[in-house]
Amino acid sequence: MFRLFSAFSRAIAQISDPAFRSVLLKSLGLTLLVLILLAVGSAWGIAALPEFETGWLNWIVEAVSALGFVIATIFLFPAIASLAISLFLDDIAEAVERKHYPSAPPGKPLDFGPALILGLKFTGLVILANILALPLYLLPGINIILFYVLNGYLIGREYFELVGWRHMAAEDVRHLRKANQTSVFLTGMAIAFLLTVPLVNLLAPIIATATMVHLFMTMRERAGTAVRPL
């Protein structure tokens, strides 16, 4: 637990780093573009709905559809934000490693193509998992717990592996994650929570990446020669 708090505190302390600001602007632009496209698509879908003769019934259908879009945006924001940040993850990771781990071997940047594919795969997985869980999201109390547990696991796993692949073979990254699965899961849940807090969620993907870099570097150091560097 101490490692988690330490990693988060160091990540937040570096939030004013120029590299962080640059990624924030780029990821915000991409996230905004995706949300606009979703809004346009939803508006088109609502407009295409058949009209009823009763005016108030049409109003209810439109209101429910609009509310559905808002709820979907909230639940899909973790996936959208993670997709955006996955394209600029190396900038954050390099800034953290340069400041806090100057003597450690530098990570190998992910190529744009593979990073985009990984981001899309993760986004699709999060969307699919949340769609499958949608019936349970309608149950008060259970929906909140399920949202944080489900997305916490997915986000923790994905961020840790994306950071780890800069330094180690994929198989070794998975072994390291599984050996520290509790810490990775709790970190993922904390990130999932940040992604649901208005305004804070704009910085959450950056904080998440920086936090995972600290966790990975600490865990790799503890693992020692048990893993093979790239």
CSV table of C-alpha atoms in Angstrom, one decimal:
chain,number,residue,atom,x,y,z
A,1,MET,CA,0.0,0.0,0.0
A,2,PHE,CA,2.9,2.4,0.8
A,3,ARG,CA,4.3,1.8,-2.7
A,4,LEU,CA,1.0,2.8,-4.2
A,5,PHE,CA,0.7,6.0,-2.3
A,6,SER,CA,4.4,6.8,-3.0
A,7,ALA,CA,3.9,6.2,-6.7
A,8,PHE,CA,0.8,8.4,-6.8
A,9,SER,CA,2.4,11.2,-4.9
A,10,ARG,CA,5.4,11.3,-7.1
A,11,ALA,CA,3.3,11.2,-10.2
A,12,ILE,CA,1.1,14.1,-9.0
A,13,ALA,CA,4.2,16.1,-7.9
A,14,GLN,CA,5.5,16.0,-11.5
A,15,ILE,CA,2.2,17.1,-13.1
A,16,SER,CA,3.7,20.5,-14.0
A,17,ASP,CA,6.4,18.9,-16.2
A,18,PRO,CA,6.3,20.4,-19.7
A,19,ALA,CA,6.1,16.9,-21.2
A,20,PHE,CA,3.0,16.2,-19.1
A,21,ARG,CA,1.4,19.5,-20.3
A,22,SER,CA,2.1,18.6,-23.9
A,23,VAL,CA,0.5,15.2,-23.6
A,24,LEU,CA,-2.4,16.7,-21.8
A,25,LEU,CA,-3.2,19.0,-24.7
A,26,LYS,CA,-2.8,16.3,-27.3
A,27,SER,CA,-4.8,13.7,-25.4
A,28,LEU,CA,-7.6,16.3,-24.6
A,29,GLY,CA,-7.8,17.2,-28.3
A,30,LEU,CA,-8.1,13.5,-29.3
A,31,THR,CA,-10.6,12.7,-26.6
A,32,LEU,CA,-12.7,15.7,-27.5
A,33,LEU,CA,-12.7,14.7,-31.1
A,34,VAL,CA,-13.9,11.2,-30.2
A,35,LEU,CA,-16.7,12.5,-27.9
A,36,ILE,CA,-17.8,14.9,-30.6
A,37,LEU,CA,-18.1,12.1,-33.1
A,38,LEU,CA,-20.1,10.1,-30.5
A,39,ALA,CA,-22.4,13.0,-29.9
A,40,VAL,CA,-23.0,13.5,-33.6
A,41,GLY,CA,-23.6,9.8,-34.1
A,42,SER,CA,-26.0,9.8,-31.1
A,43,ALA,CA,-27.9,12.9,-32.4
A,44,TRP,CA,-28.2,11.2,-35.8
A,45,GLY,CA,-29.5,8.1,-34.2
A,46,ILE,CA,-32.1,10.0,-32.0
A,47,ALA,CA,-33.3,11.9,-35.1
A,48,ALA,CA,-33.7,8.6,-37.0
A,49,LEU,CA,-36.1,7.2,-34.3
A,50,PRO,CA,-39.7,6.8,-35.4
A,51,GLU,CA,-42.1,9.5,-34.2
A,52,PHE,CA,-45.2,8.7,-32.2
A,53,GLU,CA,-48.5,10.5,-32.6
A,54,THR,CA,-48.4,11.4,-28.9
A,55,GLY,CA,-46.1,14.4,-28.3
A,56,TRP,CA,-45.2,13.5,-24.7
A,57,LEU,CA,-44.1,10.0,-25.7
A,58,ASN,CA,-41.7,11.4,-28.3
A,59,TRP,CA,-40.3,13.7,-25.6
A,60,ILE,CA,-39.8,10.7,-23.2
A,61,VAL,CA,-38.0,8.7,-26.0
A,62,GLU,CA,-35.7,11.6,-26.8
A,63,ALA,CA,-35.0,12.3,-23.1
A,64,VAL,CA,-34.2,8.7,-22.4
A,65,SER,CA,-32.0,8.5,-25.5
A,66,ALA,CA,-30.1,11.6,-24.4
A,67,LEU,CA,-29.7,10.3,-20.9
A,68,GLY,CA,-28.4,7.1,-22.3
A,69,PHE,CA,-25.7,9.0,-24.2
A,70,VAL,CA,-24.6,10.8,-21.1
A,71,ILE,CA,-24.4,7.6,-19.1
A,72,ALA,CA,-22.6,5.8,-21.9
A,73,THR,CA,-20.1,8.7,-22.1
A,74,ILE,CA,-19.4,8.4,-18.4
A,75,PHE,CA,-18.8,4.6,-18.6
A,76,LEU,CA,-16.8,4.8,-21.8
A,77,PHE,CA,-14.6,7.7,-20.8
A,78,PRO,CA,-12.0,5.4,-19.2
A,79,ALA,CA,-11.6,3.6,-22.6
A,80,ILE,CA,-11.6,6.8,-24.7
A,81,ALA,CA,-9.1,8.5,-22.4
A,82,SER,CA,-6.8,5.4,-22.3
A,83,LEU,CA,-6.9,5.1,-26.1
A,84,ALA,CA,-5.8,8.7,-26.3
A,85,ILE,CA,-3.0,8.4,-23.8
A,86,SER,CA,-1.7,5.1,-25.2
A,87,LEU,CA,-0.6,7.1,-28.3
A,88,PHE,CA,1.5,9.5,-26.1
A,89,LEU,CA,2.5,7.1,-23.3
A,90,ASP,CA,6.2,7.2,-24.2
A,91,ASP,CA,6.4,10.9,-23.7
A,92,ILE,CA,5.1,10.5,-20.1
A,93,ALA,CA,7.2,7.4,-19.3
A,94,GLU,CA,10.4,9.0,-20.7
A,95,ALA,CA,9.8,12.2,-18.6
A,96,VAL,CA,9.3,10.1,-15.4
A,97,GLU,CA,12.3,7.9,-16.1
A,98,ARG,CA,14.5,10.8,-16.9
A,99,LYS,CA,13.7,12.6,-13.7
A,100,HIS,CA,13.4,9.8,-11.2
A,101,TYR,CA,15.5,6.9,-12.7
A,102,PRO,CA,18.4,8.5,-14.6
A,103,SER,CA,20.7,5.6,-13.9
A,104,ALA,CA,18.3,2.9,-15.1
A,105,PRO,CA,18.4,1.6,-18.7
A,106,PRO,CA,16.0,3.7,-20.8
A,107,GLY,CA,12.9,2.2,-22.1
A,108,LYS,CA,12.3,1.3,-25.7
A,109,PRO,CA,9.6,3.6,-27.2
A,110,LEU,CA,6.6,1.8,-28.7
A,111,ASP,CA,6.1,2.4,-32.4
A,112,PHE,CA,3.0,4.4,-33.3
A,113,GLY,CA,1.4,1.5,-35.2
A,114,PRO,CA,1.6,-1.1,-32.4
A,115,ALA,CA,0.7,1.5,-29.8
A,116,LEU,CA,-2.4,2.4,-31.8
A,117,ILE,CA,-3.4,-1.3,-32.2
A,118,LEU,CA,-2.9,-2.0,-28.5
A,119,GLY,CA,-4.9,1.1,-27.6
A,120,LEU,CA,-7.7,0.1,-29.9
A,121,LYS,CA,-7.7,-3.5,-28.6
A,122,PHE,CA,-7.9,-2.3,-25.0
A,123,THR,CA,-10.6,0.2,-25.8
A,124,GLY,CA,-12.6,-2.5,-27.5
A,125,LEU,CA,-12.1,-4.8,-24.5
A,126,VAL,CA,-13.3,-2.2,-22.0
A,127,ILE,CA,-16.3,-1.3,-24.2
A,128,LEU,CA,-17.3,-5.0,-24.6
A,129,ALA,CA,-16.8,-5.7,-20.9
A,130,ASN,CA,-18.9,-2.8,-19.8
A,131,ILE,CA,-21.7,-3.7,-22.4
A,132,LEU,CA,-21.8,-7.2,-21.0
A,133,ALA,CA,-22.0,-5.8,-17.5
A,134,LEU,CA,-24.7,-3.3,-18.5
A,135,PRO,CA,-27.6,-5.3,-16.9
A,136,LEU,CA,-25.8,-5.3,-13.6
A,137,TYR,CA,-25.2,-1.6,-13.9
A,138,LEU,CA,-28.9,-1.1,-13.5
A,139,LEU,CA,-28.8,-2.4,-9.9
A,140,PRO,CA,-28.2,0.3,-7.3
A,141,GLY,CA,-25.1,-0.2,-5.2
A,142,ILE,CA,-23.9,-3.1,-7.2
A,143,ASN,CA,-23.3,-1.0,-10.3
A,144,ILE,CA,-20.8,1.3,-8.6
A,145,ILE,CA,-18.8,-1.6,-7.0
A,146,LEU,CA,-18.9,-3.5,-10.3
A,147,PHE,CA,-17.7,-0.5,-12.3
A,148,TYR,CA,-14.7,0.1,-10.2
A,149,VAL,CA,-13.8,-3.6,-9.9
A,150,LEU,CA,-14.2,-4.3,-13.6
A,151,ASN,CA,-12.5,-1.2,-14.9
A,152,GLY,CA,-9.9,-1.2,-12.2
A,153,TYR,CA,-8.7,-4.7,-13.2
A,154,LEU,CA,-8.7,-3.8,-16.9
A,155,ILE,CA,-7.0,-0.4,-16.5
A,156,GLY,CA,-4.4,-1.7,-14.0
A,157,ARG,CA,-3.5,-4.6,-16.3
A,158,GLU,CA,-3.3,-2.5,-19.5
A,159,TYR,CA,-1.3,0.5,-18.1
A,160,PHE,CA,1.1,-1.8,-16.3
A,161,GLU,CA,1.8,-3.8,-19.4
A,162,LEU,CA,2.1,-0.8,-21.7
A,163,VAL,CA,4.7,0.6,-19.4
A,164,GLY,CA,6.4,-2.7,-19.0
A,165,TRP,CA,6.7,-3.5,-22.7
A,166,ARG,CA,9.1,-0.5,-22.9
A,167,HIS,CA,11.6,-2.5,-20.9
A,168,MET,CA,10.8,-6.2,-20.9
A,169,ALA,CA,9.5,-9.0,-23.1
A,170,ALA,CA,5.7,-9.3,-23.0
A,171,GLU,CA,5.8,-12.7,-21.2
A,172,ASP,CA,8.0,-11.3,-18.4
A,173,VAL,CA,5.8,-8.3,-18.0
A,174,ARG,CA,2.8,-10.6,-17.5
A,175,HIS,CA,4.7,-12.7,-14.9
A,176,LEU,CA,5.8,-9.5,-13.1
A,177,ARG,CA,2.2,-8.2,-13.1
A,178,LYS,CA,0.8,-11.5,-11.8
A,179,ALA,CA,3.4,-11.5,-9.0
A,180,ASN,CA,2.2,-8.1,-7.9
A,181,GLN,CA,-1.5,-8.4,-9.0
A,182,THR,CA,-2.9,-6.9,-5.8
A,183,SER,CA,-0.9,-3.7,-6.1
A,184,VAL,CA,-1.6,-3.4,-9.8
A,185,PHE,CA,-5.4,-4.0,-9.2
A,186,LEU,CA,-5.6,-1.4,-6.4
A,187,THR,CA,-3.8,1.1,-8.6
A,188,GLY,CA,-6.2,0.4,-11.4
A,189,MET,CA,-9.2,0.9,-9.1
A,190,ALA,CA,-7.8,4.3,-8.0
A,191,ILE,CA,-7.3,5.3,-11.6
A,192,ALA,CA,-10.8,4.2,-12.5
A,193,PHE,CA,-12.1,6.4,-9.6
A,194,LEU,CA,-10.1,9.4,-10.9
A,195,LEU,CA,-11.6,8.9,-14.3
A,196,THR,CA,-15.1,9.5,-12.9
A,197,VAL,CA,-14.2,12.7,-11.1
A,198,PRO,CA,-15.1,15.8,-13.3
A,199,LEU,CA,-12.0,17.8,-14.4
A,200,VAL,CA,-9.7,15.5,-12.5
A,201,ASN,CA,-10.5,12.8,-15.1
A,202,LEU,CA,-8.7,15.1,-17.7
A,203,LEU,CA,-5.4,14.5,-15.9
A,204,ALA,CA,-6.2,10.9,-14.7
A,205,PRO,CA,-4.6,9.1,-17.7
A,206,ILE,CA,-1.4,11.1,-17.3
A,207,ILE,CA,-1.2,10.5,-13.6
A,208,ALA,CA,-2.0,6.8,-14.2
A,209,THR,CA,0.9,6.4,-16.7
A,210,ALA,CA,3.4,8.1,-14.4
A,211,THR,CA,2.1,6.1,-11.4
A,212,MET,CA,2.5,2.8,-13.3
A,213,VAL,CA,6.1,3.8,-14.3
A,214,HIS,CA,7.0,4.2,-10.6
A,215,LEU,CA,5.3,0.9,-9.7
A,216,PHE,CA,6.9,-1.0,-12.5
A,217,MET,CA,10.4,0.3,-11.8
A,218,THR,CA,10.1,-0.6,-8.2
A,219,MET,CA,8.7,-4.1,-8.9
A,220,ARG,CA,11.3,-4.7,-11.6
A,221,GLU,CA,14.1,-3.8,-9.2
A,222,ARG,CA,12.7,-6.1,-6.5
A,223,ALA,CA,12.4,-8.9,-9.1
A,224,GLY,CA,16.1,-8.5,-9.9
A,225,THR,CA,17.4,-11.1,-12.4
A,226,ALA,CA,14.1,-13.0,-12.5
A,227,VAL,CA,13.2,-11.1,-15.6
A,228,ARG,CA,14.9,-10.7,-19.0
A,229,PRO,CA,15.3,-7.1,-20.2
A,230,LEU,CA,14.7,-6.3,-23.9
